[in-house]
Backbone as a chain_set.jsonl record, in Angstrom:
{"seq": "FEEPERQPERIVPLEEVSIGYGERTVLANVSLTLTRNDRIAMIGANGAGKTTLVRLLAGELSPTTGRRTTGRDIVVGYFAQHQIETLRHDETPLGMMTRLFRSEREQSLRDFLGRFGFAGEAAQRPIGPLSGGEKSRLALAALVKRRPNLLLLDEPTNHLDLEMRRSLSMALQTYEGALIIVSHDRH", "coords": {"N": [[-17.589, 38.574, 0.083], [-16.59, 35.793, -1.679], [-14.84, 32.768, -1.335], [-12.803, 31.381, -3.896], [-13.488, 28.235, -5.456], [-11.413, 25.58, -4.603], [-9.288, 23.541, -6.492], [-8.763, 20.037, -6.211], [-5.58, 18.807, -5.14], [-3.434, 17.528, -7.549], [-1.92, 14.433, -7.53], [-0.854, 12.158, -8.816], [-0.791, 12.26, -12.01], [-1.757, 10.615, -15.003], [-1.153, 10.663, -18.383], [-2.516, 9.88, -21.327], [-1.434, 7.237, -21.316], [0.168, 4.237, -22.225], [0.875, 0.831, -21.626], [2.704, -2.185, -21.293], [3.876, -5.575, -21.607], [6.668, -6.634, -23.087], [5.816, -7.37, -26.365], [3.139, -7.269, -25.913], [0.446, -5.221, -25.292], [-1.082, -4.048, -22.425], [-2.612, -2.035, -21.212], [-4.052, 0.76, -22.808], [-3.778, 4.115, -23.897], [-4.556, 5.472, -21.472], [-5.865, 7.91, -19.404], [-5.731, 9.526, -16.396], [-6.237, 11.087, -13.294], [-5.052, 11.196, -10.11], [-6.047, 12.482, -6.998], [-5.38, 14.009, -3.788], [-7.316, 12.997, -1.93], [-8.626, 10.853, -3.08], [-10.495, 7.809, -3.394], [-10.412, 4.689, -4.536], [-11.62, 1.638, -5.752], [-10.746, -1.295, -7.368], [-12.154, -3.894, -9.028], [-12.116, -6.876, -10.74], [-11.706, -9.232, -13.454], [-8.973, -11.614, -13.566], [-6.033, -10.693, -15.307], [-6.962, -8.4, -16.472], [-5.571, -6.046, -16.199], [-5.388, -4.664, -13.804], [-3.416, -4.916, -11.714], [-1.194, -4.159, -13.192], [-1.798, -1.453, -13.718], [-1.742, -0.45, -11.08], [0.942, -0.938, -10.423], [2.132, 0.789, -12.233], [1.174, 3.261, -11.249], [2.483, 3.189, -8.812], [5.054, 3.571, -9.597], [6.672, 1.495, -10.226], [6.626, 0.431, -12.753], [7.262, 1.737, -16.004], [5.628, 3.837, -18.364], [5.005, 2.79, -21.76], [4.223, 4.501, -23.711], [3.058, 7.903, -23.531], [2.624, 9.823, -20.459], [3.633, 9.781, -17.07], [3.486, 11.478, -14.09], [4.429, 12.822, -10.867], [3.103, 14.468, -7.996], [4.22, 16.969, -5.624], [6.051, 16.027, -2.669], [5.114, 13.361, -2.371], [4.524, 10.326, -0.846], [4.636, 7.082, -1.51], [2.916, 4.194, -0.687], [3.069, 0.88, -1.277], [1.53, -2.175, -1.465], [1.906, -5.489, -2.23], [1.471, -8.961, -2.968], [3.965, -10.188, -3.505], [5.713, -8.898, -1.835], [5.746, -10.148, 0.598], [7.423, -12.256, 0.219], [9.879, -11.032, 0.337], [10.493, -10.625, 2.947], [12.77, -11.072, 5.636], [13.598, -14.166, 6.691], [15.015, -15.007, 8.973], [14.879, -12.917, 10.663], [13.201, -11.053, 13.276], [9.85, -9.747, 13.895], [10.083, -7.383, 15.503], [12.829, -6.868, 15.21], [12.948, -6.378, 12.447], [11.365, -4.03, 12.235], [12.876, -2.327, 13.824], [15.186, -2.16, 12.3], [14.158, -0.912, 9.989], [13.075, 1.466, 10.97], [14.963, 3.204, 12.412], [15.204, 5.452, 14.091], [13.165, 5.31, 15.897], [11.872, 4.635, 19.165], [12.214, 1.55, 20.985], [9.997, 0.688, 22.551], [7.913, 2.122, 21.449], [7.826, 0.982, 18.889], [7.171, -1.638, 19.623], [4.599, -1.224, 20.699], [3.279, -0.366, 18.393], [3.538, -2.652, 16.723], [2.004, -4.394, 18.25], [-0.6, -3.576, 17.713], [-0.971, -4.776, 15.309], [-1.13, -7.401, 15.836], [1.196, -8.511, 16.88], [2.073, -8.707, 19.611], [3.945, -8.657, 22.705], [5.702, -11.659, 23.181], [5.338, -12.492, 20.551], [6.446, -10.565, 18.933], [9.09, -11.152, 18.995], [9.571, -13.564, 17.804], [10.942, -15.591, 15.154], [10.487, -14.623, 11.701], [10.298, -16.452, 9.6], [8.775, -19.002, 10.162], [6.183, -17.951, 10.326], [2.674, -17.731, 9.462], [1.06, -17.265, 6.229], [-0.85, -15.219, 6.488], [0.034, -13.894, 8.8], [2.498, -12.958, 7.919], [1.609, -11.241, 5.916], [0.261, -9.343, 7.496], [2.452, -8.296, 8.875], [3.982, -7.172, 6.794], [2.126, -5.24, 5.946], [2.044, -3.689, 8.281], [4.642, -2.561, 8.327], [4.459, -1.039, 6.017], [2.356, 0.787, 6.603], [3.488, 2.135, 8.734], [5.29, 3.82, 7.507], [3.782, 5.968, 6.817], [2.389, 6.701, 4.312], [1.111, 8.941, 1.763], [-0.172, 8.204, -0.445], [-1.703, 5.293, -0.909], [-1.428, 2.13, -2.133], [-2.96, -0.832, -2.583], [-2.7, -4.075, -3.427], [-4.592, -6.758, -3.661], [-4.92, -6.988, -0.743], [-6.229, -8.52, 1.186], [-5.731, -11.203, 0.84], [-4.826, -14.177, 2.41], [-5.455, -13.144, 4.917], [-7.09, -13.446, 8.053], [-10.558, -13.368, 9.183], [-10.857, -11.544, 11.331], [-8.594, -9.891, 11.034], [-9.133, -8.854, 8.519], [-11.348, -7.269, 9.104], [-10.107, -5.436, 10.83], [-8.3, -4.234, 9.053], [-10.136, -3.057, 7.3], [-11.362, -1.165, 9.022], [-9.126, 0.424, 9.634], [-8.564, 1.48, 7.117], [-10.766, 3.076, 6.714], [-10.26, 5.251, 8.303], [-8.0, 6.252, 7.215], [-6.275, 8.946, 5.727], [-5.171, 9.665, 3.264], [-4.75, 9.364, -0.357], [-6.193, 6.473, -1.817], [-6.006, 3.324, -3.306], [-7.417, 0.28, -4.021], [-7.019, -3.022, -5.055], [-8.894, -5.833, -5.485], [-10.354, -9.12, -5.121], [-12.233, -9.503, -3.328], [-15.257, -8.347, -2.654], [-16.127, -7.038, -0.38]], "CA": [[-16.534, 38.002, -0.732], [-16.657, 34.333, -1.656], [-13.596, 32.089, -1.693], [-12.905, 30.557, -5.109], [-13.426, 26.803, -5.19], [-10.067, 25.058, -4.829], [-9.176, 22.26, -7.175], [-7.96, 19.088, -5.434], [-4.198, 18.696, -5.6], [-3.135, 16.364, -8.384], [-0.711, 13.805, -7.002], [-0.288, 11.287, -9.843], [-1.508, 12.304, -13.288], [-1.363, 9.787, -16.139], [-1.623, 11.312, -19.599], [-2.53, 9.01, -22.5], [-0.42, 6.223, -21.029], [0.038, 2.842, -22.644], [1.864, 0.021, -20.929], [2.584, -3.604, -21.584], [5.018, -6.443, -21.335], [7.162, -7.079, -24.388], [4.971, -6.946, -27.491], [1.734, -7.289, -25.489], [-0.062, -4.031, -24.618], [-2.093, -4.398, -21.425], [-3.461, -0.853, -21.1], [-3.749, 1.695, -23.891], [-4.343, 5.468, -23.88], [-5.21, 5.729, -20.182], [-5.672, 9.214, -18.775], [-6.287, 9.441, -15.051], [-5.571, 11.963, -12.35], [-5.332, 10.944, -8.699], [-5.907, 13.634, -6.112], [-5.004, 13.635, -2.415], [-8.345, 12.312, -1.145], [-9.333, 9.852, -3.881], [-10.703, 6.447, -2.906], [-10.77, 3.909, -5.723], [-11.541, 0.187, -5.634], [-10.795, -1.959, -8.673], [-12.525, -5.307, -8.958], [-12.257, -7.38, -12.102], [-11.131, -10.541, -13.782], [-7.523, -11.711, -13.709], [-5.539, -10.377, -16.636], [-7.595, -7.19, -16.997], [-4.644, -4.926, -16.118], [-5.491, -3.966, -12.515], [-2.106, -4.882, -11.067], [-0.312, -3.364, -14.056], [-2.105, -0.046, -13.453], [-1.249, -0.113, -9.744], [2.405, -0.896, -10.498], [2.442, 2.034, -12.942], [0.942, 4.345, -10.303], [3.518, 3.089, -7.779], [6.349, 3.907, -10.168], [7.442, 0.268, -10.481], [6.663, 0.265, -14.207], [7.239, 2.979, -16.779], [4.757, 3.711, -19.538], [5.661, 2.663, -23.062], [3.904, 5.793, -24.329], [2.355, 8.788, -22.612], [3.413, 10.424, -19.386], [3.268, 9.649, -15.65], [4.22, 12.402, -13.239], [3.966, 12.801, -9.477], [3.072, 15.749, -7.318], [5.284, 17.191, -4.643], [5.979, 15.384, -1.353], [4.305, 12.147, -2.41], [5.102, 9.107, -0.279], [3.806, 5.979, -1.998], [2.947, 2.926, 0.02], [2.57, -0.122, -2.215], [1.488, -3.521, -0.922], [1.59, -6.562, -3.175], [1.78, -10.257, -2.375], [5.384, -10.539, -3.622], [6.485, -8.278, -0.761], [5.859, -11.12, 1.677], [8.59, -13.071, -0.098], [11.108, -10.278, 0.603], [10.762, -10.576, 4.381], [13.934, -11.861, 6.051], [13.076, -15.263, 7.495], [15.721, -15.162, 10.243], [14.649, -11.705, 11.43], [11.955, -11.02, 14.042], [9.092, -8.535, 13.576], [10.685, -6.23, 16.169], [14.113, -6.617, 14.559], [12.68, -5.767, 11.142], [10.902, -2.66, 12.429], [14.02, -1.567, 14.341], [16.057, -1.901, 11.149], [13.504, 0.016, 9.064], [12.744, 2.736, 11.622], [16.075, 3.297, 13.371], [15.079, 6.566, 15.045], [12.036, 5.038, 16.809], [12.134, 3.917, 20.418], [11.764, 0.157, 20.94], [8.655, 0.547, 23.112], [6.98, 2.656, 20.453], [7.706, -0.044, 17.854], [6.427, -2.756, 20.225], [3.191, -0.812, 20.764], [2.774, -0.355, 17.021], [3.414, -4.049, 16.3], [0.901, -4.979, 19.0], [-1.855, -3.261, 17.001], [-1.037, -5.663, 14.147], [-1.159, -8.784, 16.305], [2.528, -8.976, 17.259], [2.317, -8.221, 20.968], [4.761, -9.478, 23.591], [6.641, -12.628, 22.593], [5.143, -12.618, 19.105], [7.347, -9.611, 18.276], [10.452, -11.673, 19.089], [9.682, -14.854, 17.113], [11.428, -15.452, 13.764], [9.47, -14.415, 10.671], [10.231, -17.626, 8.726], [7.66, -19.935, 10.382], [4.874, -17.3, 10.395], [1.719, -18.078, 8.41], [0.913, -16.261, 5.172], [-1.603, -14.096, 7.029], [0.896, -13.158, 9.721], [3.488, -12.238, 7.105], [0.887, -10.129, 5.283], [0.047, -8.319, 8.531], [3.734, -7.658, 9.164], [4.305, -6.314, 5.642], [1.216, -4.092, 6.018], [2.478, -2.852, 9.402], [5.811, -1.789, 7.882], [3.977, -0.084, 5.025], [1.57, 1.818, 7.277], [4.402, 2.902, 9.588], [5.94, 4.835, 6.663], [2.814, 7.058, 6.688], [2.261, 7.148, 2.922], [-0.071, 9.739, 1.446], [-0.815, 7.445, -1.524], [-1.663, 3.9, -0.501], [-1.827, 1.227, -3.21], [-3.062, -2.162, -2.007], [-3.034, -5.083, -4.431], [-5.072, -7.971, -2.985], [-4.422, -6.958, 0.639], [-6.917, -9.453, 2.09], [-5.264, -12.584, 0.663], [-4.186, -14.785, 3.58], [-5.846, -12.537, 6.187], [-8.275, -14.03, 8.668], [-11.703, -12.469, 9.24], [-10.598, -10.464, 12.292], [-7.639, -8.95, 10.457], [-9.831, -8.155, 7.426], [-12.136, -6.198, 9.743], [-9.161, -4.421, 11.309], [-7.824, -3.508, 7.878], [-11.255, -2.242, 6.84], [-11.492, -0.033, 9.949], [-7.962, 1.292, 9.467], [-8.675, 2.178, 5.839], [-11.815, 4.089, 6.837], [-9.699, 6.441, 8.949], [-6.826, 6.679, 6.445], [-6.58, 10.263, 5.176], [-4.549, 9.93, 1.974], [-5.353, 8.725, -1.525], [-6.217, 5.034, -1.616], [-6.469, 2.46, -4.391], [-7.42, -1.126, -3.626], [-7.352, -4.049, -6.033], [-9.32, -6.989, -4.705], [-11.438, -9.977, -5.582], [-13.162, -9.51, -2.211], [-16.112, -7.171, -2.817], [-16.348, -6.363, 0.904]], "C": [[-16.567, 36.495, -0.575], [-15.335, 33.747, -2.116], [-13.783, 31.329, -3.003], [-12.779, 29.084, -4.736], [-12.037, 26.296, -5.546], [-10.146, 23.716, -5.53], [-8.361, 21.313, -6.294], [-6.558, 18.972, -6.022], [-3.986, 17.395, -6.356], [-1.846, 15.73, -7.876], [-0.061, 12.853, -7.994], [-1.154, 11.387, -11.097], [-0.892, 11.323, -14.302], [-1.967, 10.433, -17.375], [-1.42, 10.401, -20.796], [-1.439, 7.937, -22.43], [-0.81, 4.885, -21.644], [1.155, 2.077, -21.957], [1.627, -1.441, -21.259], [3.847, -4.329, -21.213], [5.463, -7.003, -22.674], [6.286, -6.505, -25.497], [3.501, -6.785, -27.09], [1.359, -6.005, -24.742], [-1.191, -4.45, -23.68], [-3.099, -3.265, -21.252], [-3.054, 0.136, -22.18], [-4.502, 3.01, -23.699], [-5.135, 5.783, -22.615], [-4.851, 7.133, -19.713], [-6.428, 9.188, -17.451], [-5.522, 10.409, -14.168], [-6.019, 11.611, -10.944], [-5.139, 12.236, -7.929], [-5.735, 13.132, -4.683], [-6.056, 12.833, -1.658], [-9.123, 11.269, -1.929], [-9.389, 8.506, -3.176], [-11.207, 5.637, -4.091], [-10.615, 2.427, -5.409], [-11.652, -0.394, -7.026], [-11.063, -3.44, -8.452], [-12.723, -5.771, -10.381], [-11.548, -8.703, -12.275], [-9.604, -10.477, -13.823], [-7.139, -11.391, -15.145], [-6.127, -9.112, -17.234], [-6.703, -5.954, -16.913], [-4.678, -4.168, -14.798], [-4.124, -3.821, -11.849], [-1.119, -4.067, -11.89], [-0.545, -1.878, -13.823], [-1.561, 0.381, -12.091], [0.275, -0.023, -9.746], [2.882, 0.356, -11.234], [2.278, 3.221, -11.998], [2.013, 4.371, -9.216], [4.896, 3.501, -8.293], [7.227, 2.696, -10.398], [7.574, -0.02, -11.962], [6.64, 1.635, -14.855], [6.332, 2.789, -17.981], [5.574, 3.538, -20.812], [5.382, 3.899, -23.908], [3.129, 6.613, -23.308], [3.254, 9.234, -21.48], [2.786, 10.174, -18.019], [4.123, 10.63, -14.876], [3.705, 12.248, -11.807], [4.012, 14.205, -8.912], [4.198, 15.85, -6.307], [4.997, 16.442, -3.345], [5.095, 14.142, -1.318], [5.114, 10.988, -1.827], [4.151, 7.979, -0.665], [4.016, 4.763, -1.127], [2.307, 1.891, -0.875], [2.666, -1.499, -1.582], [1.073, -4.487, -2.017], [2.055, -7.867, -2.54], [3.262, -10.613, -2.455], [6.233, -9.928, -2.514], [6.672, -9.222, 0.425], [7.118, -11.965, 1.478], [9.906, -12.356, 0.201], [11.414, -10.148, 2.088], [11.937, -11.483, 4.711], [13.476, -12.917, 7.051], [13.75, -15.411, 8.857], [15.535, -13.948, 11.159], [13.352, -11.844, 12.237], [11.159, -9.789, 13.622], [9.699, -7.278, 14.223], [12.027, -5.871, 15.543], [13.939, -5.932, 13.21], [12.278, -4.3, 11.305], [12.025, -1.772, 12.963], [14.973, -1.21, 13.201], [15.455, -0.842, 10.223], [13.288, 1.406, 9.647], [13.721, 2.974, 12.77], [15.885, 4.394, 14.425], [13.955, 6.351, 16.063], [12.503, 4.316, 18.064], [11.559, 2.507, 20.319], [10.336, 0.009, 21.457], [7.595, 1.064, 22.146], [6.749, 1.635, 19.335], [6.935, -1.256, 18.37], [4.927, -2.435, 20.286], [2.555, -0.855, 19.383], [2.56, -1.783, 16.519], [2.26, -4.75, 17.014], [-0.444, -4.726, 18.332], [-2.033, -4.128, 15.759], [-0.932, -7.136, 14.554], [0.186, -9.358, 16.693], [2.907, -8.419, 18.625], [3.23, -9.191, 21.73], [5.761, -10.355, 22.869], [6.526, -12.733, 21.08], [6.051, -11.669, 18.323], [8.773, -10.117, 18.22], [10.636, -13.015, 18.397], [10.178, -14.638, 15.685], [10.264, -15.363, 12.768], [9.256, -15.678, 9.838], [9.038, -18.531, 8.943], [6.27, -19.282, 10.442], [3.985, -17.757, 9.244], [1.688, -16.977, 7.353], [0.185, -15.029, 5.663], [-0.767, -13.243, 7.967], [1.948, -12.357, 8.953], [2.836, -11.056, 6.391], [0.675, -8.995, 6.275], [1.338, -7.567, 8.818], [4.146, -6.719, 8.026], [3.412, -5.074, 5.629], [1.623, -3.141, 7.147], [3.655, -1.965, 8.986], [5.399, -0.715, 6.878], [3.262, 1.078, 5.696], [2.468, 2.718, 8.125], [5.111, 4.005, 8.806], [5.067, 6.062, 6.464], [2.705, 7.584, 5.255], [1.035, 8.035, 2.739], [-0.745, 9.235, 0.164], [-0.61, 5.977, -1.185], [-2.255, 3.037, -1.607], [-1.794, -0.193, -2.669], [-3.547, -3.141, -3.054], [-3.334, -6.398, -3.719], [-4.606, -8.023, -1.527], [-5.074, -7.986, 1.555], [-6.529, -10.906, 1.865], [-4.523, -13.016, 1.927], [-4.592, -14.164, 4.911], [-7.089, -13.232, 6.732], [-9.357, -12.958, 8.796], [-11.461, -11.289, 10.169], [-9.644, -9.423, 11.71], [-8.245, -8.209, 9.267], [-10.654, -7.007, 7.981], [-11.226, -5.08, 10.219], [-8.631, -3.581, 10.157], [-8.907, -2.567, 7.365], [-11.432, -0.998, 7.715], [-10.332, 0.949, 9.774], [-8.068, 2.099, 8.177], [-9.748, 3.262, 5.883], [-11.281, 5.367, 7.473], [-8.466, 6.971, 8.224], [-7.163, 7.969, 5.701], [-5.953, 10.565, 3.823], [-5.342, 9.324, 0.83], [-5.188, 7.214, -1.385], [-6.745, 4.332, -2.857], [-6.327, 1.025, -3.915], [-7.804, -1.974, -4.829], [-7.71, -5.272, -5.232], [-10.336, -7.83, -5.452], [-12.537, -10.02, -4.531], [-13.996, -8.223, -2.263], [-16.332, -6.409, -1.513], [-15.141, -5.537, 1.281]], "O": [[-16.572, 35.982, 0.544], [-14.774, 34.155, -3.133], [-14.82, 30.697, -3.201], [-12.049, 28.731, -3.81], [-11.538, 26.542, -6.644], [-10.973, 22.868, -5.194], [-7.373, 21.733, -5.692], [-6.372, 19.031, -7.238], [-4.312, 16.311, -5.871], [-0.809, 16.389, -7.796], [1.165, 12.744, -8.019], [-2.145, 10.668, -11.224], [0.328, 11.224, -14.432], [-3.164, 10.719, -17.407], [-0.291, 10.174, -21.229], [-0.643, 7.764, -23.353], [-1.966, 4.465, -21.585], [2.244, 2.607, -21.734], [0.495, -1.872, -21.476], [4.756, -3.778, -20.594], [4.731, -7.754, -23.319], [6.048, -5.298, -25.552], [2.71, -6.224, -27.848], [1.902, -5.734, -23.671], [-2.137, -5.122, -24.092], [-4.301, -3.509, -21.157], [-1.867, 0.332, -22.441], [-5.692, 3.024, -23.384], [-6.251, 6.298, -22.684], [-3.677, 7.494, -19.636], [-7.616, 8.866, -17.403], [-4.303, 10.535, -14.282], [-7.201, 11.708, -10.613], [-4.194, 12.988, -8.172], [-5.929, 11.947, -4.413], [-5.687, 12.037, -0.794], [-10.186, 10.839, -1.482], [-8.465, 8.116, -2.461], [-12.307, 5.877, -4.59], [-9.594, 2.008, -4.864], [-12.55, -0.029, -7.785], [-10.302, -4.138, -7.781], [-13.43, -5.122, -11.151], [-10.887, -9.213, -11.37], [-9.021, -9.424, -14.08], [-7.839, -11.772, -16.084], [-5.829, -8.775, -18.381], [-7.034, -4.919, -17.49], [-4.048, -3.116, -14.686], [-3.729, -2.719, -11.468], [-0.289, -3.353, -11.326], [0.417, -1.114, -13.738], [-0.981, 1.46, -11.967], [0.838, 0.882, -9.13], [3.923, 0.917, -10.893], [3.144, 4.094, -11.946], [2.405, 5.441, -8.751], [5.804, 3.751, -7.5], [8.403, 2.839, -10.73], [8.541, -0.654, -12.383], [6.065, 2.579, -14.314], [6.274, 1.7, -18.552], [6.681, 4.064, -20.935], [6.211, 4.296, -24.726], [2.607, 6.071, -22.333], [4.471, 9.056, -21.52], [1.579, 10.331, -17.831], [5.349, 10.618, -14.991], [2.673, 11.619, -11.572], [4.848, 15.023, -9.296], [5.013, 14.94, -6.157], [3.84, 16.249, -2.973], [4.4, 13.905, -0.329], [6.233, 10.711, -2.258], [3.01, 7.927, -0.206], [5.147, 4.355, -0.861], [1.125, 2.001, -1.203], [3.751, -1.942, -1.205], [0.029, -4.325, -2.648], [2.932, -7.868, -1.676], [3.774, -11.28, -1.555], [7.351, -10.382, -2.271], [7.646, -9.105, 1.168], [7.789, -12.34, 2.44], [10.946, -13.006, 0.307], [12.464, -9.625, 2.462], [12.079, -12.554, 4.121], [13.015, -12.582, 8.142], [13.123, -15.89, 9.803], [15.987, -13.959, 12.303], [12.502, -12.671, 11.905], [11.733, -8.865, 13.045], [9.816, -6.238, 13.575], [12.329, -4.691, 15.365], [14.69, -5.018, 12.868], [12.789, -3.431, 10.599], [12.118, -0.601, 12.597], [15.499, -0.098, 13.144], [16.171, 0.028, 9.729], [13.311, 2.402, 8.925], [13.345, 2.947, 13.943], [16.373, 4.256, 15.547], [13.815, 7.14, 16.997], [13.416, 3.491, 18.021], [10.546, 2.288, 19.654], [9.541, -0.72, 20.863], [6.506, 0.498, 22.046], [5.619, 1.444, 18.887], [6.135, -1.839, 17.638], [4.093, -3.28, 19.961], [1.428, -1.323, 19.223], [1.511, -2.089, 15.952], [1.609, -5.615, 16.429], [-1.332, -5.577, 18.384], [-3.134, -4.206, 15.213], [-0.676, -8.003, 13.719], [0.317, -10.575, 16.826], [3.928, -7.748, 18.775], [3.276, -10.384, 21.434], [6.56, -9.883, 22.059], [7.509, -13.03, 20.401], [6.388, -11.946, 17.172], [9.591, -9.574, 17.477], [11.74, -13.558, 18.396], [9.87, -13.616, 15.07], [9.204, -15.953, 12.975], [8.132, -15.944, 9.413], [8.327, -18.816, 7.98], [5.273, -19.989, 10.593], [4.479, -18.125, 8.178], [2.226, -15.89, 7.561], [0.549, -13.909, 5.305], [-0.846, -12.015, 7.935], [2.247, -11.215, 9.302], [3.441, -9.991, 6.273], [0.881, -7.827, 5.945], [1.328, -6.347, 8.986], [4.605, -5.604, 8.272], [3.885, -3.976, 5.335], [1.554, -1.922, 6.985], [3.662, -0.764, 9.26], [5.936, 0.393, 6.894], [3.538, 2.237, 5.385], [2.233, 3.922, 8.22], [5.494, 5.021, 9.386], [5.549, 7.093, 5.995], [2.905, 8.774, 5.012], [0.047, 7.905, 3.462], [-1.766, 9.777, -0.259], [0.517, 5.481, -1.175], [-3.421, 3.185, -1.974], [-0.727, -0.706, -2.332], [-4.683, -3.047, -3.52], [-2.424, -7.069, -3.232], [-3.967, -8.992, -1.118], [-4.52, -8.296, 2.61], [-6.958, -11.773, 2.627], [-3.684, -12.277, 2.442], [-4.118, -14.615, 5.953], [-8.012, -13.564, 5.989], [-9.102, -11.78, 8.547], [-11.816, -10.157, 9.84], [-9.855, -8.221, 11.869], [-7.905, -7.05, 9.03], [-10.67, -5.912, 7.42], [-11.537, -3.904, 10.033], [-8.524, -2.36, 10.27], [-8.629, -1.415, 7.033], [-11.63, 0.101, 7.197], [-10.536, 2.163, 9.769], [-7.702, 3.274, 8.149], [-9.65, 4.259, 5.167], [-11.797, 6.452, 7.207], [-7.944, 8.027, 8.582], [-8.235, 8.069, 5.103], [-6.189, 11.644, 3.28], [-6.456, 8.835, 1.017], [-4.165, 6.737, -0.893], [-7.792, 4.693, -3.393], [-5.261, 0.607, -3.465], [-8.778, -1.689, -5.527], [-6.93, -5.714, -4.388], [-11.079, -7.334, -6.298], [-13.637, -10.506, -4.792], [-13.495, -7.142, -1.954], [-16.693, -5.233, -1.55], [-15.137, -4.894, 2.331]]}, "num_chains": 1, "name": "protein.A"}
């Protein structure tokens, strides 16, 4: 007796979707189905619709025509550069993580932040004076801590130094959910 081949679980199907801003259509008649283990990288010129597609997949934008649905138990993790601007400047990395993950022990949060370069005193310094790269790392840490099963990364390497780019690359290789990356960095 042979097991029937299982179809991958559809987590975000798009059916003949069009989307735009005002009168301007950016994407037209797009049909795409993401499954739990998909890995997609989008590289292209500015204005081609990459970020618009990712925002649609994240549920931040609604299609003007067509249909976007989501599968069951989907936790979307969406990283975009504008998220850095939403960090509270007077808060510390540890304070932010404590606020976001109230049920976690402080030591567990400290250990987690240490893996993102915020060990010891660095976890207690205000976010405001941090560099763009440090703020990106902190936003990525908060995103990863949520344990999303669909990870959407829009230009995640902007502002990251070489060491953090390597760390991100290694982390993404072990990530087990669906992953879409938009980047100008081919590596």
